[in-house]
CSV table of C-alpha atoms in Angstrom, one decimal:
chain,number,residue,atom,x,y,z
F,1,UNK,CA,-3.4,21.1,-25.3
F,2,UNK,CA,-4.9,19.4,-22.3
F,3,UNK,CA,-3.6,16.0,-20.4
F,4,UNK,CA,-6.1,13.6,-19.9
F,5,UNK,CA,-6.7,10.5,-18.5
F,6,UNK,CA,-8.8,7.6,-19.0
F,7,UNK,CA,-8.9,4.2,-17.3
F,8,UNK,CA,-10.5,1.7,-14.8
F,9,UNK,CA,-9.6,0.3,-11.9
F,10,UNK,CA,-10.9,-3.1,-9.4
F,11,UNK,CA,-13.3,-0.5,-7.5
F,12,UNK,CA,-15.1,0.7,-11.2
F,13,UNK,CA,-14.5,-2.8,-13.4
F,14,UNK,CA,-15.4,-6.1,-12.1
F,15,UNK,CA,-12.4,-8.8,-12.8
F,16,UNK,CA,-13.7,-10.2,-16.4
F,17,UNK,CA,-13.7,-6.2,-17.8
F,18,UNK,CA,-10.3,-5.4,-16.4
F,19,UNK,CA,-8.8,-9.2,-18.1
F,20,UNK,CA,-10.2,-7.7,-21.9
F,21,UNK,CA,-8.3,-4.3,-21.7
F,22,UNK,CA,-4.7,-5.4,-19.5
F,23,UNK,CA,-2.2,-4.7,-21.9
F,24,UNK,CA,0.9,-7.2,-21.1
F,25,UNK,CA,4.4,-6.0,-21.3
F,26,UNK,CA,5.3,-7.4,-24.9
F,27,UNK,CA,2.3,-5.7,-26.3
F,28,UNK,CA,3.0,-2.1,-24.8
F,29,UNK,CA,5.2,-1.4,-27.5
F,30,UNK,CA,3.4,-1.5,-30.5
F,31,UNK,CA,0.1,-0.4,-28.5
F,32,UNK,CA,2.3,3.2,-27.4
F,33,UNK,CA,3.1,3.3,-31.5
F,34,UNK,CA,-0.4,2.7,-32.2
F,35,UNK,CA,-1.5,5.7,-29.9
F,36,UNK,CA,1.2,8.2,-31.2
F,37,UNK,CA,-0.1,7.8,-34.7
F,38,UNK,CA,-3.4,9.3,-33.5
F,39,UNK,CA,-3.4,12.8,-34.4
F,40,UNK,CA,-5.3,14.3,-31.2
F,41,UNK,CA,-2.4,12.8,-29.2
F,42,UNK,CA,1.0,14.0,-29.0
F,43,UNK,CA,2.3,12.2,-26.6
F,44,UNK,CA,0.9,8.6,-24.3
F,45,UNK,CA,1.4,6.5,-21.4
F,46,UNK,CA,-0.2,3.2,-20.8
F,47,UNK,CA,-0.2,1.8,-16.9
F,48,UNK,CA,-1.5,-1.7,-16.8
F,49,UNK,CA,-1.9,-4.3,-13.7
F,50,UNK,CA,-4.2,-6.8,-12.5
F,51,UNK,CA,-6.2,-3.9,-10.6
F,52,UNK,CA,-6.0,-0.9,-13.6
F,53,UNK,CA,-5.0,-0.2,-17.0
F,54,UNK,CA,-5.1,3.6,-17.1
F,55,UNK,CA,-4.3,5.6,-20.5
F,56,UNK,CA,-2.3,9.0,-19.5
F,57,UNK,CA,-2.3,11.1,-22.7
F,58,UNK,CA,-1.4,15.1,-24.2
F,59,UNK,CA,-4.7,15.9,-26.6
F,60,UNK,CA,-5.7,18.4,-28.6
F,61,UNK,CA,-9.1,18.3,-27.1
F,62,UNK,CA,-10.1,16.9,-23.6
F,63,UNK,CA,-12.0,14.5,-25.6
F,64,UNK,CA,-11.9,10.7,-24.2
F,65,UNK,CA,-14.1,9.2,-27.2
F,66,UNK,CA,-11.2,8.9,-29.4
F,67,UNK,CA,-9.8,6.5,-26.1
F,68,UNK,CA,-12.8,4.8,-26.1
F,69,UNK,CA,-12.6,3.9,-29.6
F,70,UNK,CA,-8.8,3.5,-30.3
F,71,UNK,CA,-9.4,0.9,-27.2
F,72,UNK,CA,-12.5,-0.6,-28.3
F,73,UNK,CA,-10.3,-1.5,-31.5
F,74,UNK,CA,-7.3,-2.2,-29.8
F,75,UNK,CA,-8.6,-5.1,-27.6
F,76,UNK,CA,-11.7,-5.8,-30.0
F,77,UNK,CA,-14.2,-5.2,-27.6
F,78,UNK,CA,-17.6,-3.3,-28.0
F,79,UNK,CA,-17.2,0.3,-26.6
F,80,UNK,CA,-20.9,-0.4,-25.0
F,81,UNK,CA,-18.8,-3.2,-22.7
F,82,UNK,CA,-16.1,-1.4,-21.4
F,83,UNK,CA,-17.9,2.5,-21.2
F,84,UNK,CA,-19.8,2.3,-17.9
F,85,UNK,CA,-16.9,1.3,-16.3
F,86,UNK,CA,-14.6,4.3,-17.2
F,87,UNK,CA,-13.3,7.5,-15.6
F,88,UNK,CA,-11.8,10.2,-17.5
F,89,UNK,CA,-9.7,12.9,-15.5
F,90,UNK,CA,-7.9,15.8,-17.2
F,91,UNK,CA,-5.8,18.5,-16.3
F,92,UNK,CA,-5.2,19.1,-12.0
F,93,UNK,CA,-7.9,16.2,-11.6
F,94,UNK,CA,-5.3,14.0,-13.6
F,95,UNK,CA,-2.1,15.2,-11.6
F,96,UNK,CA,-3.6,14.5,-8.1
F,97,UNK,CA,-5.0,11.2,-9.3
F,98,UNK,CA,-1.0,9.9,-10.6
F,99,UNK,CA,-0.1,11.4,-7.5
F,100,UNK,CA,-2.2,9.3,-5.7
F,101,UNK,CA,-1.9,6.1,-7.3
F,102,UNK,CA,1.7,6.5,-7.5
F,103,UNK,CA,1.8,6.5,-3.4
F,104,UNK,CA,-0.6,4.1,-2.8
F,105,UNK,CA,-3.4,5.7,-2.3
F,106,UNK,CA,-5.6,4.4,-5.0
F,107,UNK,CA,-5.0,0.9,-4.2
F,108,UNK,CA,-6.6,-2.1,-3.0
F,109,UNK,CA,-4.2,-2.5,-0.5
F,110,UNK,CA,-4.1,1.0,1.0
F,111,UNK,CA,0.1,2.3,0.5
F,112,UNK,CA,1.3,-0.9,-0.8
F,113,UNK,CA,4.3,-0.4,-2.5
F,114,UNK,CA,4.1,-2.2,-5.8
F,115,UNK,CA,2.7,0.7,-8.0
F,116,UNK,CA,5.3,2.7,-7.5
F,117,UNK,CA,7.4,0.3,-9.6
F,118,UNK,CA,4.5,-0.8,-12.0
F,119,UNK,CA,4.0,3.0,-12.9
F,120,UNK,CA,7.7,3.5,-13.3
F,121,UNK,CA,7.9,0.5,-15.7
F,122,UNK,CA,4.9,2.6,-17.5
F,123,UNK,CA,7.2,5.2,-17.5
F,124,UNK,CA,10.3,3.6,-19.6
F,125,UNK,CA,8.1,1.3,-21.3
F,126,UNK,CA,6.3,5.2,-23.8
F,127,UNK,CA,10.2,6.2,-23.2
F,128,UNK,CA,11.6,3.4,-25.0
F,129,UNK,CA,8.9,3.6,-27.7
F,130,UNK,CA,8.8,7.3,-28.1
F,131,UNK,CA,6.0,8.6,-27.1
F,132,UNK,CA,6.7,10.3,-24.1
F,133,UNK,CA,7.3,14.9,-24.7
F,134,UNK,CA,8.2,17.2,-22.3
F,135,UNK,CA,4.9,17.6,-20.4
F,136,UNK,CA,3.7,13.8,-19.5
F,137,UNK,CA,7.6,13.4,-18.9
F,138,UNK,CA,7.9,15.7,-16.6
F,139,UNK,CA,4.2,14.8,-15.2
F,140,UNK,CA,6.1,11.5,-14.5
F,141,UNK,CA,9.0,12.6,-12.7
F,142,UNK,CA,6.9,14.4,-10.5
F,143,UNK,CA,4.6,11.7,-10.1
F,144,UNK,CA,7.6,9.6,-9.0
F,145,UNK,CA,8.9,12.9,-6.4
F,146,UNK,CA,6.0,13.1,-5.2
F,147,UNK,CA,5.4,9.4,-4.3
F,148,UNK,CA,9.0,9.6,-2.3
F,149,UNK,CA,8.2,12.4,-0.4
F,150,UNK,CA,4.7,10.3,0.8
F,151,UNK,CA,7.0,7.2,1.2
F,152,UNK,CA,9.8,9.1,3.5
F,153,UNK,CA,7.6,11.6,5.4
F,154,UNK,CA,5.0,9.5,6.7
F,155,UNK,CA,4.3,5.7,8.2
F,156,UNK,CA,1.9,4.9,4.8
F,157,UNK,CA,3.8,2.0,3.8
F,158,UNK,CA,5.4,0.9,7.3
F,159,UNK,CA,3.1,-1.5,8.4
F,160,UNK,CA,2.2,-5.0,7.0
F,161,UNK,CA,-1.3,-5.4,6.0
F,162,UNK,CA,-1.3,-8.5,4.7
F,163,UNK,CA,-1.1,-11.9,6.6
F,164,UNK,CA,2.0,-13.4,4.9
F,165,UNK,CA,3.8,-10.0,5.2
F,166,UNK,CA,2.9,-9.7,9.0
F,167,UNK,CA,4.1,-13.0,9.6
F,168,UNK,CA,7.0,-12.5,7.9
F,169,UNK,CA,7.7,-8.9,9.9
F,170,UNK,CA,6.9,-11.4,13.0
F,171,UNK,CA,9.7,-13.1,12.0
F,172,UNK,CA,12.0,-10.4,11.4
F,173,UNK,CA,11.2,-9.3,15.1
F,174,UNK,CA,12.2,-12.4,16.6
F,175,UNK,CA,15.0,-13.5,14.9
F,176,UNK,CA,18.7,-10.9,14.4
F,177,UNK,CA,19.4,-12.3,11.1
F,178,UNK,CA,16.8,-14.3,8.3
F,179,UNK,CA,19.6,-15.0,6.4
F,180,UNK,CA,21.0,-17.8,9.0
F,181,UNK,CA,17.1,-19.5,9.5
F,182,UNK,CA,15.6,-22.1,7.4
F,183,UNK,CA,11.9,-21.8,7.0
F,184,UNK,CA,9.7,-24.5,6.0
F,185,UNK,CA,6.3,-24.1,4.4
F,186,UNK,CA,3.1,-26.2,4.0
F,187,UNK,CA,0.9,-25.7,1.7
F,188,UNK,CA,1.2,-24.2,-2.1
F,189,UNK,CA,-1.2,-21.9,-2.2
F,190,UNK,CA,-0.9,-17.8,-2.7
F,191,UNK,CA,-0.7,-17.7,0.4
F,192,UNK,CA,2.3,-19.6,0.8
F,193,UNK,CA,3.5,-18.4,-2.4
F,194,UNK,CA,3.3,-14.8,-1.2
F,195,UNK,CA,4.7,-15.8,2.5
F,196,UNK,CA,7.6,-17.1,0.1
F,197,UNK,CA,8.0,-14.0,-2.0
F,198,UNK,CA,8.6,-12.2,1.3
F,199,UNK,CA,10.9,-14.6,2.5
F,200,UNK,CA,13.0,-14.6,-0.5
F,201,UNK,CA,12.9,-10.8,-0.4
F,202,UNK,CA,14.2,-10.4,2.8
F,203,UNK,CA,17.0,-13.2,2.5
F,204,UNK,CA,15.8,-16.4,4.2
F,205,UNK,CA,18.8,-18.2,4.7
F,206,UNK,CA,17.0,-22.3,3.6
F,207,UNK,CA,13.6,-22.6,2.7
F,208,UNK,CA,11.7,-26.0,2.7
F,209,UNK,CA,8.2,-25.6,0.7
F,210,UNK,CA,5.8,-28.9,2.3
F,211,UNK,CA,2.9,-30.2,0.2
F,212,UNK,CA,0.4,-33.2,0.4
F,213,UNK,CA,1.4,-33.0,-3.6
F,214,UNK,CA,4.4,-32.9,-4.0
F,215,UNK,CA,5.1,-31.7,-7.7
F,216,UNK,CA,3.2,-28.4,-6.5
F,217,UNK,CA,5.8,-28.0,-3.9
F,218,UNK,CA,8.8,-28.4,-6.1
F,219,UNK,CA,7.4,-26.3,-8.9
F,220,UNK,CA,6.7,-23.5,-6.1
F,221,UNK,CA,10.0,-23.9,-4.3
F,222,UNK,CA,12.2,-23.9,-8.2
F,223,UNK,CA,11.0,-20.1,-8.2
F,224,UNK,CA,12.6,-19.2,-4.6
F,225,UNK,CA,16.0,-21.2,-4.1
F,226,UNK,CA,14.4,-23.8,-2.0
F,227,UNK,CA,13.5,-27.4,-1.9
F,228,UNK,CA,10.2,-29.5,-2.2
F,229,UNK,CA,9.0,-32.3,0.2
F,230,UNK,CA,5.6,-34.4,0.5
F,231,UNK,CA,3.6,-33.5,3.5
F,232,UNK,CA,4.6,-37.1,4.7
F,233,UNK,CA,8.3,-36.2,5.4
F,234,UNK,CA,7.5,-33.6,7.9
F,235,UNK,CA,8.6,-35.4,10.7
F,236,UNK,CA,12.3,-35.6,8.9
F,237,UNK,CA,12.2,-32.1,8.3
F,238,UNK,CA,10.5,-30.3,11.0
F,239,UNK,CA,13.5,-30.6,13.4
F,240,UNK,CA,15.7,-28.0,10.7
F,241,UNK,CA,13.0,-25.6,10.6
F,242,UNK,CA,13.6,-22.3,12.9
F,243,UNK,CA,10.2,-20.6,11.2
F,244,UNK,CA,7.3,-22.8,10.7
F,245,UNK,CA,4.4,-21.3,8.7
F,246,UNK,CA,1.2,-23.2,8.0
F,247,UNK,CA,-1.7,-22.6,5.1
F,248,UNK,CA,-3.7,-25.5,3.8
F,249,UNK,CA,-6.8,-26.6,2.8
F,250,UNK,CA,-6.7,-29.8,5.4
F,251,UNK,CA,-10.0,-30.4,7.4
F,252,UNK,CA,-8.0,-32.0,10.6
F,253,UNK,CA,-4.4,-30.5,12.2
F,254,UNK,CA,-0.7,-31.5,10.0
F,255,UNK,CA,0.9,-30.6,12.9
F,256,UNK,CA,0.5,-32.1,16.3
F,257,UNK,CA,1.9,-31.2,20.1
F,258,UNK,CA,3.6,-34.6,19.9
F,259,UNK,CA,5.1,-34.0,16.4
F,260,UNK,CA,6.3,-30.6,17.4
F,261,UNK,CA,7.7,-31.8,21.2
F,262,UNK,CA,10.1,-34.6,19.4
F,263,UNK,CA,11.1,-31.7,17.1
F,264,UNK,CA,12.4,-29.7,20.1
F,265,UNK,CA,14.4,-32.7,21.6
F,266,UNK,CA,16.1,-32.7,18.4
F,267,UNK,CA,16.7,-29.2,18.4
F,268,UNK,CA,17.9,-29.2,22.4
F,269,UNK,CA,14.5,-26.7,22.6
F,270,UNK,CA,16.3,-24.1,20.3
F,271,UNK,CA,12.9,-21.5,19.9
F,272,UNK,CA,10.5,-22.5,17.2
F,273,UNK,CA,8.6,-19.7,15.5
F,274,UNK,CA,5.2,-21.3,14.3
F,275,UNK,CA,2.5,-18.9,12.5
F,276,UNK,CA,-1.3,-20.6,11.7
F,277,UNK,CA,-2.7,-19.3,8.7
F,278,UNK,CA,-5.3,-21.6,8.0
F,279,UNK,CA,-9.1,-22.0,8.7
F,280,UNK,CA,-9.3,-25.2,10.4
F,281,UNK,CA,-6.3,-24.6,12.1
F,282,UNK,CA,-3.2,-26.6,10.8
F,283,UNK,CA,-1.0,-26.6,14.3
F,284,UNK,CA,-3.0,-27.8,17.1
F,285,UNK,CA,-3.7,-25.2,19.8
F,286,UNK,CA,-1.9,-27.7,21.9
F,287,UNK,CA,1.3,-26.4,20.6
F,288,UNK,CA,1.7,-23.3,22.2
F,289,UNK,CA,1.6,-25.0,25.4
F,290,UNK,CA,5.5,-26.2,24.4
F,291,UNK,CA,7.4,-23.5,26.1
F,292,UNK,CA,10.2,-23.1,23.4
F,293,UNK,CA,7.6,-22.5,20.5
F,294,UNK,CA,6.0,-18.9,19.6
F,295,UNK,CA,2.7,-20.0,17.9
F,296,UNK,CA,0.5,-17.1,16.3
F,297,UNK,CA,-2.9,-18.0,15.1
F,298,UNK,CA,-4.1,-15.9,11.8
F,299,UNK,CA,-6.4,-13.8,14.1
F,300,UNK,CA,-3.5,-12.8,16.4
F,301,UNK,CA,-2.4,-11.3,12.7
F,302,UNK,CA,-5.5,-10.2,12.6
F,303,UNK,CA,-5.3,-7.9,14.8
F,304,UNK,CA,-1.9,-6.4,14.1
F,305,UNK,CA,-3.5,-5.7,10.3
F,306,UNK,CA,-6.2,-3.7,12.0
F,307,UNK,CA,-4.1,-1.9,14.0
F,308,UNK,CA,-1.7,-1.0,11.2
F,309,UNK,CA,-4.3,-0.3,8.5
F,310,UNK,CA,-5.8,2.1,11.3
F,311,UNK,CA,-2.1,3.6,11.3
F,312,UNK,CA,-1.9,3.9,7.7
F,313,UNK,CA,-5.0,5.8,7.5
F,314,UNK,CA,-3.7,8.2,9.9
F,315,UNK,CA,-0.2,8.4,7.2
F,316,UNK,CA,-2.3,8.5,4.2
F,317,UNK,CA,-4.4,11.9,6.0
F,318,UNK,CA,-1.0,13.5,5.8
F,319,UNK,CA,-0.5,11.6,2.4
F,320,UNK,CA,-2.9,13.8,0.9
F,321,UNK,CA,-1.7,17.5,2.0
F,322,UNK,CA,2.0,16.2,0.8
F,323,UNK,CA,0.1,15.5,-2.3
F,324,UNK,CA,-2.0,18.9,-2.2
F,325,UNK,CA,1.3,20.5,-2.4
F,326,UNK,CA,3.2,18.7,-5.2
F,327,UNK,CA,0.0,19.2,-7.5
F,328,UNK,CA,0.6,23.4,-6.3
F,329,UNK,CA,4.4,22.8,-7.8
F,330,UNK,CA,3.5,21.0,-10.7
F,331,UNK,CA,0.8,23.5,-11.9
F,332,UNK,CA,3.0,26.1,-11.2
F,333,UNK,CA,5.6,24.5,-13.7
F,334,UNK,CA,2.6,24.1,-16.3
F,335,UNK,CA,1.5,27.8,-15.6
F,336,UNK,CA,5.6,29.0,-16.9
F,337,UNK,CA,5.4,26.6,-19.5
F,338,UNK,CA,2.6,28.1,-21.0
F,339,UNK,CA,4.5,31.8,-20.8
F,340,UNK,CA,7.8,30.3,-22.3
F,341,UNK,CA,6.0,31.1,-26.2
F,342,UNK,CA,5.7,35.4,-24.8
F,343,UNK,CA,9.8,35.1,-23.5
F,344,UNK,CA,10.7,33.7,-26.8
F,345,UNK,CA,8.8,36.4,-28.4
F,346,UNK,CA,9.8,38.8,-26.7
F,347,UNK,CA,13.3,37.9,-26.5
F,348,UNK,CA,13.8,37.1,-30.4
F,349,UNK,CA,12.2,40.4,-30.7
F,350,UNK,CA,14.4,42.6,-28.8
F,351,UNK,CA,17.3,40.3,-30.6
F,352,UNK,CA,16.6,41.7,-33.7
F,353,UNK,CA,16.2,45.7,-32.6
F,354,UNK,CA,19.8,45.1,-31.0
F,355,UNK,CA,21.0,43.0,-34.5
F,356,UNK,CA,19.6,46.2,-36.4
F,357,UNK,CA,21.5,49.2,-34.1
F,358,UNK,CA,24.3,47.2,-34.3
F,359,UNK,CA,25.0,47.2,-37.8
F,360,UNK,CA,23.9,51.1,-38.1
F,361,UNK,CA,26.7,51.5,-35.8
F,362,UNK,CA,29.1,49.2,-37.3
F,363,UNK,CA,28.4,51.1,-40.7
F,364,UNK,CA,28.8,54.4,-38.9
F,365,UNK,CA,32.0,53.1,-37.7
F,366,UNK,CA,32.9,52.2,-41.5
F,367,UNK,CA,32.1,56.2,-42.2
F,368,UNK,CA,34.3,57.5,-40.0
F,369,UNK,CA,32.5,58.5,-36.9
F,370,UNK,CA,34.5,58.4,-33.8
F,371,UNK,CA,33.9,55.3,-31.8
F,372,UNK,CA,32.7,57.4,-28.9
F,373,UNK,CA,30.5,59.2,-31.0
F,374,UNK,CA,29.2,56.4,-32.5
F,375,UNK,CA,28.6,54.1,-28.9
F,376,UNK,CA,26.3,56.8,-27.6
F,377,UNK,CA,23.7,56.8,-30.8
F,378,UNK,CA,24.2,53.0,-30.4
F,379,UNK,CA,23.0,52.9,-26.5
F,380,UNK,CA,20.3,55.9,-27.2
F,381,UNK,CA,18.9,54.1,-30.2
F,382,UNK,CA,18.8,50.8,-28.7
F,383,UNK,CA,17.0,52.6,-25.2
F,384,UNK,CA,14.4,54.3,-27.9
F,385,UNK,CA,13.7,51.0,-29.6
F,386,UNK,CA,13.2,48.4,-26.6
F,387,UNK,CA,11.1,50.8,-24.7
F,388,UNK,CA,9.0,52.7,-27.3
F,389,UNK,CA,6.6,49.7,-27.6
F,390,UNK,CA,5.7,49.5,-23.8
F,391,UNK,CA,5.8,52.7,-23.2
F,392,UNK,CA,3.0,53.1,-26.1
F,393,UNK,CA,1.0,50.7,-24.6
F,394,UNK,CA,1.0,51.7,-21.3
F,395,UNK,CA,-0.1,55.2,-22.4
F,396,UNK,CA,-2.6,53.6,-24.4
F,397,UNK,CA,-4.0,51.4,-21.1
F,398,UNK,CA,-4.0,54.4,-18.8
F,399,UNK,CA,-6.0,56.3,-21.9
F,400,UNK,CA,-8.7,53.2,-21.9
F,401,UNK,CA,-8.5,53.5,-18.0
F,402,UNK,CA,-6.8,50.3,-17.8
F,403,UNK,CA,-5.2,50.4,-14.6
F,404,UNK,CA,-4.5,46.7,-14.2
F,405,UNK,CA,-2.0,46.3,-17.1
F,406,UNK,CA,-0.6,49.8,-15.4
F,407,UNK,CA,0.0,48.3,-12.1
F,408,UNK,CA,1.0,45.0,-14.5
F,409,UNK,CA,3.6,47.0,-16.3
F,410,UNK,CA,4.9,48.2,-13.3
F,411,UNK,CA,4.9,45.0,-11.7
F,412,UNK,CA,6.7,42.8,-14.3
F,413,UNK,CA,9.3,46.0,-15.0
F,414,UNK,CA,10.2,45.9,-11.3
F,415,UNK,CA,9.9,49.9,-11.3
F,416,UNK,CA,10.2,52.1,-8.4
F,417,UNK,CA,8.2,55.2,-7.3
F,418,UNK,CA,10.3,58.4,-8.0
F,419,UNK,CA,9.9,61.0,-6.1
């Protein structure tokens, strides 16, 4: 049996290859069922994001073709389209590289956080149709270990590398509490959107969403909690805003040193915590001459992204020995799998020498022999039995000059030199 894995990723599949073989979540299903009728596979696992779609599977034979081709039917696609753009890993190869993806460390954004959950909703998704055994199972929950032990021991996903996250973290800095802000928004791009996400992850308390059209804004605010306004009400807004963050499209500045100084009044100069993510800028440089506003440009973000990435570089160096050594256990747990057939062996063996001296001594018992009598043949019968076979064969390796399956025996039988 081998475990094998076959897949591409945004470093080995451009964009329009990667959209043919994503598997959405209501198809998973009956893809897993489609997979466990193959007969090379006993068990399957399919990861699948905007960045990878990875096939993790137990074969008979480390022989990706049979991927290739269940794929190619799969998604009707010519193999010839989607080949050159494969990897295949199998056995430790395929360990370290869950390992690695799992923490981060396969990813576009180096230690983001995201595939940890994606691979976990892999995970339940062949649990819940059936085609997850003991092996890729536990594969899984050591994947998941392992990517834990990455996440608490080092700084790998401590630092924003993203702009909306850092200004976000910004905010966090400056302010005790997000949950009693309001934060308004221009703009209804990703960016934005993302900025948003982050907000509503970390429990913004109000959250305006500004846009020169406005239906954008309302449809993009209905997904966080919050509330849409044309770009033309900004100066009836701006005043409520504690966080102001800025991302159009707009050749000339939305927000002005004028705008922003009558805002203040209003406020009686209560702090205003502005972030510039566009290119033009949106908030004229002006601004940060107002002395109750904290205006950060997107290359003041810049710069904290650099210095983070640089410091999750660093975490994912000691990433990788953490890594190193959960492939060690997990190998280690494969190596006694693969010895649990010889203990059942053995064991069912030895069960059925002490099944057979038993009922000679039950029957002696029946006969009349005194019970004392009839214990010792019992225990010297049963001594004879379970060691004549070892015995034999290590006689038979010392005859053949086999001196490692002596110094085995002796090894595995825990026996001690006699004097």
């Amino acid at each position: 049996m081998t475990l094998i894995a076959v897949g591409l990723n945004y470093n080995t599949a451009p964009l329009a290859i990667r959209e043919r073989l994503a598997f959405p979540a209501d198809m998973l299903d009956s893809a897993l069922q489609e997979l466990g009728r193959i007969k090379e596979i006993s068990e399957a696992a399919i990861l699948s994001t905007c960045n990878r779609t990875e096939f993790y599977c137990k074969t008979e034979e480390p022989n990706q073709q049979i991927l290739i081709d269940w794929v190619a039917h799969s998604r009707n696609i010519r193999p010839d389209d989607f080949a050159p753009y494969l990897y295949c890993h199998t056995d430790t190869q395929l360990i370290r590289h869950m390992f690695r993806v799992a923490s981060g460390l396969d990813s576009m954004i180096l230690g983001e956080p995201q595939i940890l959950g994606q691979m976990k909703s892999a995970y339940q998704a062949a649990l819940e149709a059936g085609t997850i055994g003991k092996q890729l199972g536990k594969l899984f929950q050591s994947t998941f270990a392992a990517a834990k032990k990455v996440r608490t021991d080092t700084a790998i996903g401590s630092s924003p590398v993203s702009v909306a996250f850092a200004a976000v973290q910004m905010a966090q800095q400056i302010f005790d509490k997000l949950s009693d802000q309001t934060a308004l928004l221009i703009g209804a791009g990703e960016t934005i959107e993302l900025t948003a996400r982050h907000l509503a992850q970390q429990g913004i308390g109000r959250l305006i969403i500004a846009n020169r059209t406005y239906d954008k804004a309302h449809t993009l605010a209905m997904q966080f909690n919050g509330f849409a306004i044309a770009l033309s009400e900004l100066p009836e807004h701006l005043d409520a805003a504690d966080i102001v963050i800025s991302s159009t499209a707009s050749q000339l500045p939305i927000l002005g040193k004028g705008r922003v100084e009558s805002a203040l009044k209003k406020r009686k100069h209560k702090p205003i915590f502005m972030v510039d993510l566009a290119v033009p800028r949106d908030i004229e440089a002006e601004v940060e001459q107002l002395n109750d506003v904290y205006l950060y440009t997107v290359d003041d973000l810049k710069n904290v992204i650099d210095q983070n990435m640089n410091s999750r570089r660093r975490a994912a160096e000691q990433a990788e020995e953490i890594i190193d050594t959960q492939v060690g256990h997990f190998l280690a747990w494969l190596r006694a799998q693969g010895a649990q057939t010889t203990i059942q062996d053995y064991r069912r063996q030895a069960e059925q020498i002490r099944n057979e001296t038993l009922q000679k001594a039950f029957a002696m018992l029946k006969n009349g022999t005194p019970p004392e009598e009839a214990l010792n043949r019992l225990a010297h019968s049963l001594t004879n039995k379970l060691i004549h076979t070892p015995s034999a064969q290590i006689r038979a390796a010392a005859e053949n000059e086999r001196h490692d399956l002596v110094a085995a025996a002796r090894e595995i039988l825990k026996l001690q030199h006699t004097q």
